[in-house]
Structure formats: C-alpha cells, structure tokens
XYZ file of C-alpha atoms in Angstrom:
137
model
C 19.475 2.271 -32.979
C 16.392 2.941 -31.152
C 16.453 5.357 -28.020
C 16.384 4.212 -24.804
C 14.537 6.204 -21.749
C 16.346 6.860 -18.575
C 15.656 4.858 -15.703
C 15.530 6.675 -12.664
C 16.071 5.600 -8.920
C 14.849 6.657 -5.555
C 18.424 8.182 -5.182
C 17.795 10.628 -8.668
C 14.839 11.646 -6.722
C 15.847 12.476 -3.542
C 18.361 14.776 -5.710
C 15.486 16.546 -7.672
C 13.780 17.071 -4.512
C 16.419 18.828 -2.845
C 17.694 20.894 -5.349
C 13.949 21.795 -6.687
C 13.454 25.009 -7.597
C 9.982 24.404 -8.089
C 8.265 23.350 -3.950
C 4.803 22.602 -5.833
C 6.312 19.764 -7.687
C 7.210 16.140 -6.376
C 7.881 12.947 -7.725
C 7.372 9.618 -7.711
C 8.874 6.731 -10.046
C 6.902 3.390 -11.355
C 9.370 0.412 -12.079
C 12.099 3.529 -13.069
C 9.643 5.899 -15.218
C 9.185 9.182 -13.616
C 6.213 10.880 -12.360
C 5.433 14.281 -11.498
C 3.252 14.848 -8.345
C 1.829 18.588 -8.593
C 0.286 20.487 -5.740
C -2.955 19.192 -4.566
C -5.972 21.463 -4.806
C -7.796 22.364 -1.811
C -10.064 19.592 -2.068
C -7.710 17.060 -2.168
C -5.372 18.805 0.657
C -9.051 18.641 3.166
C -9.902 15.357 2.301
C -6.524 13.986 2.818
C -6.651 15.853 6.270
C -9.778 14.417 7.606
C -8.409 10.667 6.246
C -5.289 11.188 8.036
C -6.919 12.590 11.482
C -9.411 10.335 11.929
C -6.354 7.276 10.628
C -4.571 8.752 13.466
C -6.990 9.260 15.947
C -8.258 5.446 16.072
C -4.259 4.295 15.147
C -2.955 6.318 18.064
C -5.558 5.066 20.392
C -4.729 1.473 20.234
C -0.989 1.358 19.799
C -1.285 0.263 16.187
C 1.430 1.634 14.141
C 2.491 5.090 12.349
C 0.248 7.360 10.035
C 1.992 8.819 7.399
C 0.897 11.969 4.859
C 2.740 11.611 1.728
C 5.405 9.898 2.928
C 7.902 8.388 0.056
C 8.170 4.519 0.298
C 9.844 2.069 -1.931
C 9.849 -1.429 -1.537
C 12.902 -3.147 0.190
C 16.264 -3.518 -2.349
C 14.459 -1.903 -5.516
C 15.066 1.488 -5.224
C 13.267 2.114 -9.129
C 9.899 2.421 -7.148
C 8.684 5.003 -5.389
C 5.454 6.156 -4.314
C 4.076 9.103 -1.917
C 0.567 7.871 -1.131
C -1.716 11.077 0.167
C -2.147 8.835 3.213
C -0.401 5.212 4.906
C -0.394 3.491 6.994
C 2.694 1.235 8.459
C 1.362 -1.326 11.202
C 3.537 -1.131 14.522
C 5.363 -4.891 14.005
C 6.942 -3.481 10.536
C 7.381 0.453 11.264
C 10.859 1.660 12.845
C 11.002 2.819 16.616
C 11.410 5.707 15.109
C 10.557 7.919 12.172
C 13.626 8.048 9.524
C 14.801 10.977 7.502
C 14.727 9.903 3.888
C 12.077 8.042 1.871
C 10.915 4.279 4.064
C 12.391 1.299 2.926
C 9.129 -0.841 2.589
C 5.287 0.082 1.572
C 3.037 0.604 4.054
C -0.215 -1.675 4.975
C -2.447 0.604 4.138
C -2.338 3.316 1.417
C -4.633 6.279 0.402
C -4.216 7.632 -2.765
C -6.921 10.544 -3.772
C -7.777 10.595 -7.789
C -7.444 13.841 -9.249
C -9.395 15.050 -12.264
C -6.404 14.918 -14.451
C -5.339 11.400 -13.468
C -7.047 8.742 -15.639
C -8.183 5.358 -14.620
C -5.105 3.377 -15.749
C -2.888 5.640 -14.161
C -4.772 5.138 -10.750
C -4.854 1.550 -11.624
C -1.095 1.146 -12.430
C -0.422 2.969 -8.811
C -3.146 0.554 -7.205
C -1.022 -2.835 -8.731
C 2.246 -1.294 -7.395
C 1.399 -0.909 -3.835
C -0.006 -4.250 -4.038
C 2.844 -6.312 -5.979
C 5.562 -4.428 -3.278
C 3.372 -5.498 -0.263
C 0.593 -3.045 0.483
C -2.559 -4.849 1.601
C-alpha cells in the first residue's frame, strides 16, 4: 500500500502560523501541498516596498481598490490554496469595506510575486498558473 501525502488546508495553516515558533517562516499551500515561505532578503524586502508604494500611491489617488503586502488569499470555497503574493492588488468592486482579520477569501486582480535565487522556473511558473486558474488577471 503506497503512502499517501497529507493534504493541507488554509485552516492547518493559519494553525502553523500562530503557534510558529519560527517568525522567519510562512507558508503557503498549492492545490493542498505545502510550501515554506522564508524571510526575504533585503533585496527582495526594498523592491517589494517601492512596488507596493508607488501601487498605493496611484491606487489611493483614484479610489481604485486595496494594496496588499503579502497578504494570504485563497480562492472562494477551496480552502487547499493559498498564496501570499509579495504584492496585490484587490480592485474596489470585489475588496470588502473593510480589511478582514484572517487570510481573503478570493485572489486579488493583480499579484506581484518577486523570484528568489533559490526558486526555479517551474516553481514560479506553477505559482503564476494558480493565481490565474483562481481568478487573478
């Protein structure tokens, strides 16, 4: 009888999270498989910031919606996927009044996600046809 891997939910996360004894670590899950998000490097951190300020700036300025930095979204009633882009978007029609506690029940418009070094192409790829089959344009 062959082994079968666990299959992990937004829930199981939101548990790991908040009993982590480890702050450098998140995670995020692909169709149930777990994924461990380290620390960015300073790089990453800066470049996210000047995506995210300048996102803001011109979102803020016309009433468009809600800028997000690694904010945890899964996509409505599957709760196996969940990503933390380094930057989103969620346009003003499909964003709550108000920010939630908790990871956002949809995927954002618009979502930045930085390559690292140690990330290889299909990885970045699999991430890329995620956001996209859940919504993300």
């Amino acid at each position: 009888m062959a082994a079968q891997e666990r299959v992990y939910t937004a829930d199981d996360i939101w548990r790991l999270e908040v009993a982590n004894e480890n702050p450098l670590e998140k995670y995020c899950l692909i169709d149930g498989e777990l994924c461990i998000k380290m620390a960015p490097s300073e790089l990453h951190g800066e470049t996210a910031n000047l995506i995210a300020h300048y996102l803001t700036g011109f979102v803020l300025e016309r009433g468009l919606g809600r800028v997000g930095v690694e904010v945890g979204y899964h996509p409505p009633g599957d709760r196996s996927t969940l990503l933390l882009p380094d930057v989103s978007f969620t346009s003003k029609a499909r964003a709550a009044k108000r920010a939630r506690p908790g990871y956002v029940p949809l995927m954002p418009d618009l979502a930045v996600e930085l390559v690292s070094s140690s990330q290889s192409l299909a990885q970045a790829r699999r991430k890329a046809e995620t956001y996209l089959r859940h919504g993300t344009a």
